[in-house]
Short mmCIF file of C-alpha atoms and ligand atoms in Angstrom, two decimals:
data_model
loop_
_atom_site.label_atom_id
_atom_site.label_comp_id
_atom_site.label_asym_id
_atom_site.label_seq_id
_atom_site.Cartn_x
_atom_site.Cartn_y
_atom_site.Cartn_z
CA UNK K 20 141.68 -71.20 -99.08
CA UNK K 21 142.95 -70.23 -102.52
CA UNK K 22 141.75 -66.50 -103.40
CA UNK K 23 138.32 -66.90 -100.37
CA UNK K 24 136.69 -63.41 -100.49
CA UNK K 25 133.57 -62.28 -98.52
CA UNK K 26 131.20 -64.18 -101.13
CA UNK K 27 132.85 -67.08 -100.07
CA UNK K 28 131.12 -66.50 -96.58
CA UNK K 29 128.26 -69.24 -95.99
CA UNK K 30 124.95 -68.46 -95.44
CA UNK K 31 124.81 -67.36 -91.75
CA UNK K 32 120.61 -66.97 -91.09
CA UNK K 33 119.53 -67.82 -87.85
CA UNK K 34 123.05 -67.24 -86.45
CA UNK K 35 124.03 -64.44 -84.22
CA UNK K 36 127.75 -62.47 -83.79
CA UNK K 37 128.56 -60.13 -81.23
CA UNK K 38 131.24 -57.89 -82.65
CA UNK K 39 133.68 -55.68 -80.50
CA UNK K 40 134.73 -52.12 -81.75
CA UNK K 41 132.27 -52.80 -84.58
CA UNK K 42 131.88 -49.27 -85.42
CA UNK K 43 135.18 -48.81 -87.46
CA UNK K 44 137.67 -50.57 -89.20
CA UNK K 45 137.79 -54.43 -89.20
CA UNK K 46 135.30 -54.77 -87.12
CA UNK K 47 132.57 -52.98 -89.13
CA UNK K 48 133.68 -54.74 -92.26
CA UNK K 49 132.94 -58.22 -90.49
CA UNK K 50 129.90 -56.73 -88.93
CA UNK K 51 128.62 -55.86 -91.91
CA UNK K 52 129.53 -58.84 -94.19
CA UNK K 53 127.91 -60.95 -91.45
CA UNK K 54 125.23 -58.99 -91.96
CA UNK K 55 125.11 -59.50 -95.43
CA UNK K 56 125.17 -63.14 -95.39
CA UNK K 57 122.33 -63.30 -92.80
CA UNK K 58 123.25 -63.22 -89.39
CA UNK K 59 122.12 -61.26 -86.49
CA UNK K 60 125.05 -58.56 -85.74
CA UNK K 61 125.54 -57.18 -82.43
CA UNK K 62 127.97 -53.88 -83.11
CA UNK K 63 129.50 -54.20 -79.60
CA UNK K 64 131.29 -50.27 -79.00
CA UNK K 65 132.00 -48.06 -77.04
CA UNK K 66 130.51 -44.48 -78.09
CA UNK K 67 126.98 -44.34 -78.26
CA UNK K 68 127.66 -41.86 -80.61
CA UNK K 69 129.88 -43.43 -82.55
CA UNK K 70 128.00 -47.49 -82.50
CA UNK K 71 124.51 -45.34 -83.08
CA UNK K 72 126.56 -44.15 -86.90
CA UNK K 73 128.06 -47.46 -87.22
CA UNK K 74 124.52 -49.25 -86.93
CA UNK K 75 122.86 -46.33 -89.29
CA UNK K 76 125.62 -46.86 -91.98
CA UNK K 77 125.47 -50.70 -91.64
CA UNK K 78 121.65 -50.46 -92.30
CA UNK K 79 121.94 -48.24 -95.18
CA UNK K 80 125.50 -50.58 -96.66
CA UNK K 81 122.63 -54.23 -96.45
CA UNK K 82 118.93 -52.85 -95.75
CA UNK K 83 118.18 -56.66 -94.83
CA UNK K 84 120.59 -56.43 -91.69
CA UNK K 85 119.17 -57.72 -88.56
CA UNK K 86 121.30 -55.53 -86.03
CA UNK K 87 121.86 -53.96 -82.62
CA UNK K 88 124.34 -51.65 -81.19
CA UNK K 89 125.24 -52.09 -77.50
CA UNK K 90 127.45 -50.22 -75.48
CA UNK K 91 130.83 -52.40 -74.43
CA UNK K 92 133.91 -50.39 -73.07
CA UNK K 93 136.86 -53.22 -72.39
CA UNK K 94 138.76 -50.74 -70.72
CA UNK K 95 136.05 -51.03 -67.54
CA UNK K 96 135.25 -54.08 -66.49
CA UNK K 97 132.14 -52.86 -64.77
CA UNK K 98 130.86 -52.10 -68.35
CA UNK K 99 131.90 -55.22 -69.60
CA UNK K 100 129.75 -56.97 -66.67
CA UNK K 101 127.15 -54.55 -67.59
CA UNK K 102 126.96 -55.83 -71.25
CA UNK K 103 127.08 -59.37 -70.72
CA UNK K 104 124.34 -59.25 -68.31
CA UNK K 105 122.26 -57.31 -70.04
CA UNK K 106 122.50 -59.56 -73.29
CA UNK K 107 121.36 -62.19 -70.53
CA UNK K 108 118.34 -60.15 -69.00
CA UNK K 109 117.41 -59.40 -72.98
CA UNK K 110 117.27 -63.39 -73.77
CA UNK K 111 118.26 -63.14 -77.09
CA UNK K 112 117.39 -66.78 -77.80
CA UNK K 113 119.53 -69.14 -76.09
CA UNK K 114 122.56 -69.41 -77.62
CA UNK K 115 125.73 -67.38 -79.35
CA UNK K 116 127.25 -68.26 -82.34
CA UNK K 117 130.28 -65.93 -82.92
CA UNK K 118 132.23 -64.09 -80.50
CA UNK K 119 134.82 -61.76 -82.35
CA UNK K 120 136.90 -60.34 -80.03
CA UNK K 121 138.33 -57.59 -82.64
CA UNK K 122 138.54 -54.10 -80.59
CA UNK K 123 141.78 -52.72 -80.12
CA UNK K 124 144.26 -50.18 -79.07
CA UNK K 125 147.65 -49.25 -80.43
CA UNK K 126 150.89 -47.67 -79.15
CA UNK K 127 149.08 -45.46 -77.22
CA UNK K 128 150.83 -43.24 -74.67
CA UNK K 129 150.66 -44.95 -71.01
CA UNK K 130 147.71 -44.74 -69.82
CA UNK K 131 145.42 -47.08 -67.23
CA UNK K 132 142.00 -48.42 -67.86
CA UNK K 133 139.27 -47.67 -65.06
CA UNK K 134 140.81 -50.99 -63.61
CA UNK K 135 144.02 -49.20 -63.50
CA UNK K 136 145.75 -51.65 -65.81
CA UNK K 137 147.92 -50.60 -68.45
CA UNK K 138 145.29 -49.46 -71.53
CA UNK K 139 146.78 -51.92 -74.24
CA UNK K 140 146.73 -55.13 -72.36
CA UNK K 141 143.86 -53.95 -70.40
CA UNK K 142 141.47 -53.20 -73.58
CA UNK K 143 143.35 -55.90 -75.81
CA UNK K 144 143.56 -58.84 -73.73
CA UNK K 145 141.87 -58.42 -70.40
CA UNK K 146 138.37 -56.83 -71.51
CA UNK K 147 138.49 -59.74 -74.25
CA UNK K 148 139.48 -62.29 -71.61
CA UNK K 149 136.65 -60.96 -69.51
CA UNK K 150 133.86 -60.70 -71.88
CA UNK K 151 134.64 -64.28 -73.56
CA UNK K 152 134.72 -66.05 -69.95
CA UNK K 153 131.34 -64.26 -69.04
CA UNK K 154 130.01 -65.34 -72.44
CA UNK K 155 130.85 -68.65 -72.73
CA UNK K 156 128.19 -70.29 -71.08
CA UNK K 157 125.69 -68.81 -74.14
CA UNK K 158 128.63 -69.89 -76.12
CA UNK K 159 128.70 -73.98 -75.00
CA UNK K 160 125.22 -74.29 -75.36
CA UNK K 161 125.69 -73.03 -79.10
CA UNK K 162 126.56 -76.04 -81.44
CA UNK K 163 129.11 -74.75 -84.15
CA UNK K 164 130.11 -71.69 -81.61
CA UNK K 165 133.35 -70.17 -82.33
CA UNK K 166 135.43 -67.61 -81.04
CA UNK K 167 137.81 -65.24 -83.47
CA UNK K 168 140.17 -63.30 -81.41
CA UNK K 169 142.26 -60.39 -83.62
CA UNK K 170 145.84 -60.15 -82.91
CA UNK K 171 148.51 -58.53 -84.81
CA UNK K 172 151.41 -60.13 -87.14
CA UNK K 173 153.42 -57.09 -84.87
CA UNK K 174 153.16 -60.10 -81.84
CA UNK K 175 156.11 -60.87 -83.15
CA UNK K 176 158.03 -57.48 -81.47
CA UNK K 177 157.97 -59.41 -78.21
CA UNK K 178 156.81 -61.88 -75.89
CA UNK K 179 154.67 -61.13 -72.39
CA UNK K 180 156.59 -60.29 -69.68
CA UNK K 181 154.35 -62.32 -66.79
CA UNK K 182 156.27 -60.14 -64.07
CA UNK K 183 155.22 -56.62 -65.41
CA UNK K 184 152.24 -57.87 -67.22
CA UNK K 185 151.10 -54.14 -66.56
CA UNK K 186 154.23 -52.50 -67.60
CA UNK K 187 154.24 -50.87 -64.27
CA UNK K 188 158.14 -51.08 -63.86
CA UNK K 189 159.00 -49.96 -67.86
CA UNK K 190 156.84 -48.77 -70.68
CA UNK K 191 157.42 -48.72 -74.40
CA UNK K 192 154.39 -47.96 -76.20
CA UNK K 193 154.91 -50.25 -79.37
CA UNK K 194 156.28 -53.18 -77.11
CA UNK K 195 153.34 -52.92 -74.78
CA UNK K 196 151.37 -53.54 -78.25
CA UNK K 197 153.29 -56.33 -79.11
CA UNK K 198 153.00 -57.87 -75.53
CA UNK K 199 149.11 -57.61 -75.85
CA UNK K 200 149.23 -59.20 -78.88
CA UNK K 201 151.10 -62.18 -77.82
CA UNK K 202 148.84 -62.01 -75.06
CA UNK K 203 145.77 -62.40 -77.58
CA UNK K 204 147.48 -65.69 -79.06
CA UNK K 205 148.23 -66.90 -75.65
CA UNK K 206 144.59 -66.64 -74.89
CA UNK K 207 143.50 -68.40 -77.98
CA UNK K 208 145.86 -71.57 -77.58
CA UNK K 209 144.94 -71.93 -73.38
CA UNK K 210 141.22 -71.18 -74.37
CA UNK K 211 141.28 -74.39 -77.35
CA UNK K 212 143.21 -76.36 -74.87
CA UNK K 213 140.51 -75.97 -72.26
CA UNK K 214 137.60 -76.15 -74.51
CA UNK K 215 139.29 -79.76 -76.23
CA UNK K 216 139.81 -80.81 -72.44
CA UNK K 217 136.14 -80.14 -71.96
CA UNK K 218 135.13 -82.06 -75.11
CA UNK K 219 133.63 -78.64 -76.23
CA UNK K 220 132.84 -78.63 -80.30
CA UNK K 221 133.48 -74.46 -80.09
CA UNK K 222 136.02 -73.73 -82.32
CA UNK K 223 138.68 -70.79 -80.67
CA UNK K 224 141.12 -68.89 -83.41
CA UNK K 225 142.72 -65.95 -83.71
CA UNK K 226 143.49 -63.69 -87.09
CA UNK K 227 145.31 -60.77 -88.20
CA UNK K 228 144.41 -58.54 -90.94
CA UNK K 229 148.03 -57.62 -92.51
CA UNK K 230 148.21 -53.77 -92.40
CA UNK K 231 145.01 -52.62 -93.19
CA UNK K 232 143.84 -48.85 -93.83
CA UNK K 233 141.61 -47.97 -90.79
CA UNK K 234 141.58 -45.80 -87.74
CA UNK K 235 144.07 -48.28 -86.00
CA UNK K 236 147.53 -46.23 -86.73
CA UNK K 237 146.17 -42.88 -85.82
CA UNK K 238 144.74 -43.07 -83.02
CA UNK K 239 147.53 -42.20 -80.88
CA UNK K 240 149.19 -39.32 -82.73
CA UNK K 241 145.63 -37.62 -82.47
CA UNK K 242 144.75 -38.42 -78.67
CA UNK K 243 148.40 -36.84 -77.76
CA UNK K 244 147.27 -33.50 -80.93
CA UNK K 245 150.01 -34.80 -83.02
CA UNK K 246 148.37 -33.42 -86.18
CA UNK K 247 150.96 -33.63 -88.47
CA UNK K 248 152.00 -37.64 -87.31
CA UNK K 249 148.10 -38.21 -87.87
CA UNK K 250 148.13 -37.04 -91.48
CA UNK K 251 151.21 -38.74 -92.32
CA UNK K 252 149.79 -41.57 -90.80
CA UNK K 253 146.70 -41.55 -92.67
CA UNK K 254 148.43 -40.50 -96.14
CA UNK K 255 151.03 -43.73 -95.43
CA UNK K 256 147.66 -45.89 -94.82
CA UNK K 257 146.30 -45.06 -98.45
CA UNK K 258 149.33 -45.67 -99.89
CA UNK K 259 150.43 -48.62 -98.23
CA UNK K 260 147.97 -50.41 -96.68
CA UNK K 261 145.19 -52.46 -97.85
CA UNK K 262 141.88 -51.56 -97.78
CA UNK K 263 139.74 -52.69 -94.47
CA UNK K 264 137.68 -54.90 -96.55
CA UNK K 265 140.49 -56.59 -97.78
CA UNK K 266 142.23 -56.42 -93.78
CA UNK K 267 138.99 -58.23 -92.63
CA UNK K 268 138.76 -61.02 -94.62
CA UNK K 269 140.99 -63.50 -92.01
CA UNK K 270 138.80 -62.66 -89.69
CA UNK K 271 135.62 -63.57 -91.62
CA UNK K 272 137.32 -66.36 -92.99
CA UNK K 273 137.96 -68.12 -89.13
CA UNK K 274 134.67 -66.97 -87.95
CA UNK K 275 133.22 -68.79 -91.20
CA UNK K 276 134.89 -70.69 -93.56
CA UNK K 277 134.55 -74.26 -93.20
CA UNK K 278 137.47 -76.83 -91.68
CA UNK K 279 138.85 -74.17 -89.15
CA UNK K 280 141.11 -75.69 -86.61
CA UNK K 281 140.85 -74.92 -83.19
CA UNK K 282 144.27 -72.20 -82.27
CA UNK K 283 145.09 -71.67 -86.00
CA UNK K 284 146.30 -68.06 -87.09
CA UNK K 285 144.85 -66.96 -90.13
CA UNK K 286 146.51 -63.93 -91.82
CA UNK K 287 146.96 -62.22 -95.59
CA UNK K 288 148.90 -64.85 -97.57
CA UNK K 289 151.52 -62.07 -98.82
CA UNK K 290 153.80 -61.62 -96.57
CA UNK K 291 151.65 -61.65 -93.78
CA UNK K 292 150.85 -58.23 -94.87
CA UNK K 293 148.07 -57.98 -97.92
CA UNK K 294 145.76 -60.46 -99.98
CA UNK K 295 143.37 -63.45 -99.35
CA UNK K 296 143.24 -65.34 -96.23
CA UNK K 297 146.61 -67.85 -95.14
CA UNK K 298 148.01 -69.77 -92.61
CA UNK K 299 149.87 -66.90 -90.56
CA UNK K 300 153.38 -67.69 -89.11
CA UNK K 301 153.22 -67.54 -85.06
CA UNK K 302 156.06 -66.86 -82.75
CA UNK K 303 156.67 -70.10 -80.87
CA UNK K 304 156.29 -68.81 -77.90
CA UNK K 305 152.53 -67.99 -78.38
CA UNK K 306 152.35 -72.10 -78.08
CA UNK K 307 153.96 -72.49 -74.85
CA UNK K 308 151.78 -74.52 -71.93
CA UNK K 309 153.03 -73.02 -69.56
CA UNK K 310 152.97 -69.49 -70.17
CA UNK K 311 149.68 -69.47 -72.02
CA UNK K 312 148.79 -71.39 -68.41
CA UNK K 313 150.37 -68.99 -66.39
CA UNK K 314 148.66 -66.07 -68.72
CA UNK K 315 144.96 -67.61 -68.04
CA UNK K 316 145.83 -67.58 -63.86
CA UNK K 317 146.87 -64.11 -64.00
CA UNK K 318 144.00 -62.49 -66.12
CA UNK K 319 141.39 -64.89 -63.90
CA UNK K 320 143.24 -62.98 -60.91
CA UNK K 321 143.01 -59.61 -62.61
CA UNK K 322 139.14 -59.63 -64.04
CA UNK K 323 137.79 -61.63 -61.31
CA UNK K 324 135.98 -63.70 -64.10
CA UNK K 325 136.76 -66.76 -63.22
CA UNK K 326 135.81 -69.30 -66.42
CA UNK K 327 134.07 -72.07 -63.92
CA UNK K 328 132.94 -74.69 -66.88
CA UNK K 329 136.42 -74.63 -67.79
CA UNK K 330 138.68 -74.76 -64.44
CA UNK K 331 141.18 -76.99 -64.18
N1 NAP E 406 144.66 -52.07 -89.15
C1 NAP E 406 145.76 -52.84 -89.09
O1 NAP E 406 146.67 -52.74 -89.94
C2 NAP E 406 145.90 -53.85 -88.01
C3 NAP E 406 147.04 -54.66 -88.01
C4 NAP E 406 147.17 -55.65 -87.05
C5 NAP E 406 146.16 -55.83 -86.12
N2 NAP E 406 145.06 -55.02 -86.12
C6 NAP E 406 144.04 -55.27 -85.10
O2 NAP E 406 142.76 -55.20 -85.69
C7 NAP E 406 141.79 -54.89 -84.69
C8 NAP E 406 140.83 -53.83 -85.23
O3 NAP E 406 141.53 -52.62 -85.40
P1 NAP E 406 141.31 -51.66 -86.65
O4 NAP E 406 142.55 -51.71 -87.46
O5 NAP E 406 140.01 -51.93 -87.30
O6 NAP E 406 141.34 -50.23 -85.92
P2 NAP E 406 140.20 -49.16 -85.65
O7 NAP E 406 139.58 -48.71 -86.92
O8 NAP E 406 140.85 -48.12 -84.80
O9 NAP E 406 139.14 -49.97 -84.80
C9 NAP E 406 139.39 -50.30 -83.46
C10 NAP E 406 138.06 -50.47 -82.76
O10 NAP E 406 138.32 -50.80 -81.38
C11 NAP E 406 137.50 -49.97 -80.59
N3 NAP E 406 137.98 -49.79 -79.23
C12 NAP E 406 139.11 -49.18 -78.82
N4 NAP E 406 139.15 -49.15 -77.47
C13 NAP E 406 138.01 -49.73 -77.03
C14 NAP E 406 137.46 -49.99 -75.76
N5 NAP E 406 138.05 -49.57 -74.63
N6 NAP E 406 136.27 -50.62 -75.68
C15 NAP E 406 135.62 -51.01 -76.81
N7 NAP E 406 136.09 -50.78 -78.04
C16 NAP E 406 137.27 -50.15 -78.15
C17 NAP E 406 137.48 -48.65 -81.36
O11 NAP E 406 136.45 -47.81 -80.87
P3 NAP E 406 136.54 -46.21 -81.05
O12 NAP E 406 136.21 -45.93 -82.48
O13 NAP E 406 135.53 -45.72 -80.09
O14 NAP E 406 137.94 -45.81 -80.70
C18 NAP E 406 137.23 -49.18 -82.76
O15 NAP E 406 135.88 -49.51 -82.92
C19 NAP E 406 142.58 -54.46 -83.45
O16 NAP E 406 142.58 -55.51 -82.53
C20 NAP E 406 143.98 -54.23 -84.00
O17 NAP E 406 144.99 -54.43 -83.02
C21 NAP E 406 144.90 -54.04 -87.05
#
C-alpha cells in the first residue's frame, strides 16, 4: 500500500459505481477518479441543483466520463425507494459493481429526517443501510462487487447506544456523529459476516479520509447562520486539513486496489489523519457480534428493508 495514489487505481471500463453525496467533497473526488479510470459514475445527490453542477464540472475535470446524476435524499426513505427502483426500471445492464456509501452529515443541530429519525444516524447509517439492502440483489449478481462504506476516525468519541439509537432521550450533536459512525462500522462487519455466510465473493469495507478540506465541517455553523464559526471553520480547513483529493484516496483505494479484505478500515497512514492509504485503527467495539447483530435487527425494523438473500 506503500505511497498508492489515484494512478494507482486499475482500469475500471465496463464497471459501474453509484456514488452518494457525489456532488462535493470525497465523494466527487472518487466520482471523478472513477471516472477517470473508466467506469460508469452514478453522482447519487440530493439537489438537483447541486448533482446537475457536480455532473457539469465532472465532465469538464475527464471529458471521457461516462456519467449520470440521480436524485438520492437518505434522509427520506421514500426517495431512497424511489432511486433504487428507478435504477431498476432504467436496466442499466444487469449488474453493480461499486456501491460507495460516502454521504454524510456532521454535528448538526437535532433535527429528524422525513422518517422522523434523528438526521445523523438517519442520513449516515439508515439511508445507507436502506439503499445497500435494496441494492444488493444488482450487487450479488455482480462478480468482483464491493461495497465502501465512509465512516469517520471520530467513531472513536463513542459507541451506539441500541436503547436511544435515535437520541430521543439525550442529544449531543458531536456524540450523535460519533454514534453514526460506529454505526457505519457496525454495518460493515454484520454486512461481511452475512455476505461470507452466504458464500458471496462481494467484498464490504469501510474507510475514512483523515480530516480532509471539504464542505463536511461547515455545514452546521451555516444551516444554524453561524457566519463567523463557518469562516473559521473553513480558514482552519486550509490550514489544517488535507486536501479532498488527498481525503479520498482510502476510499478509492477499498473500492479498488487489489487484495481488499472483507470489514477492513482503510484510513491516512499518519496518524489516522493525512497521507496515503493505511490500515486504520478501529474501536473494538465496532467488531462485536452481537451488537453489530443487534444493529442490523434494529435498522431492518426501522427502514422496513428487510435484506431477504441475506436473513438469518
Ligand atoms: N472531511 C473530513 O475531514 C471527514 C472526516 C471523517 C469522515 N468524513 C466523512 O466523509 C464523508 C463525505 O463527507 P465530506 O467530507 O466530503 O463532506 P461534504 O463535502 O459536506 O460532502 C457530504 C456529501 O453528503 C451529502 N449529503 C448530506 N446529506 C445528504 C442526504 N440527506 N442525502 C444525500 N446526500 C446527502 C452532501 O450533499 P449536499 O451538498 O447537498 O449537502 C454532500 O454531497 C461523510 O460520510 C463524512 O462523515 C469526512
Amino acid at each position: 500500500m506503500t505511497g498508492w495514489n489515484a494512478s494507482d487505481i486499475p482500469d475500471q471500463s465496463g464497471r459501474t459505481a453509484v456514488v452518494t453525496g457525489a456532488n462535493s467533497g470525497i465523494g466527487y473526488v472518487t466520482a471523478r477518479e472513477l471516472a477517470r479510470r473508466g467506469a460508469r459514475v452514478v453522482l447519487a445527490c440530493r439537489s438537483v441543483e447541486r448533482g446537475t453542477r457536480a455532473l457539469e464540472e465532472l465532465r469538464s475535470d475527464v471529458p471521457s466520463a461516462v456519467a449520470e446524476f440521480r436524485r438520492l435524499d437518505l434522509g427520506d426513505l421514500s426517495s431512497v425507494r424511489e432511486f433504487a427502483a428507478s435504477y431498476d426500471r432504467d436496466g442499466h445492464g444487469e449488474g453493480l459493481d461499486l456501491l460507495i456509501n460516502n454521504a454524510g452529515v456532521m454535528a448538526l443541530p437535532y433535527r429528524q429526517t422525513a422518517d422522523g429519525f434523528e438526521t445523523q444516524f438517519g442520513v449516515n447509517h439508515l439511508g445507507h443501510f436502506a439503499l445497500t439492502g435494496l441494492l444488493l440483489p444488482r450487487l450479488l449478481r455482480t462478480p468482483g462487487a464491493r461495497i465502501v462504506t465512509v465512516s469517520s476516525a471520530v467513531h472513536v468519541l463513542a459507541n451506539i447506544d441500541m436503547g436511544d439509537l435515535n437520541s430521543a432521550r439525550s442529544y449531543r450533536r458531536w456524540i450523535a456523529y460519533a454514534r453514526s459512525k460506529s454505526a457505519n462500522l457496525l454495518f460493515v462487519h454484520e454486512l461481511a459476516r452475512r455476505l461470507a455466510a452466504r458464500g458471496s465473493g462481494i467484498v464490504a469495507a469501510a474507510a475514512h479520509p483523515g480530516y480532509a478540506e471539504t464542505n463536511l465541517q461547515a455545514a452546521a455553523p451555516k444551516m444554524e447562520g453561524r457566519k463567523i464559526v463557518e469562516r473559521v471553520m473553513r480558514l482552519g480547513n486550509r490550514v489544517v486539513a488535507q486536501p479532498a483529493a488527498t481525503g479520498a484516496l482510502p476510499t478509492l483505494y477499498a473500492a479498488t486496489a487489489r487484495g481488499v479484505r472483507p470489514d477492513s478500515f482503510t484510513g491516512p497512514r499518519v496518524l489516522g489523519w493525512q497521507g496515503a492509504p493505511g490500515k486504520s485503527w478501529r474501536a473494538r467495539w465496532t467488531l462485536n457480534d452481537t451488537a453489530s447483530e443487534r444493529l442490523w435487527s434494529a435498522s431492518v425494523g426501522l427502514t422496513g428493508v428487510e435484506y431477504g438473500a441475506l436473513r438469518r
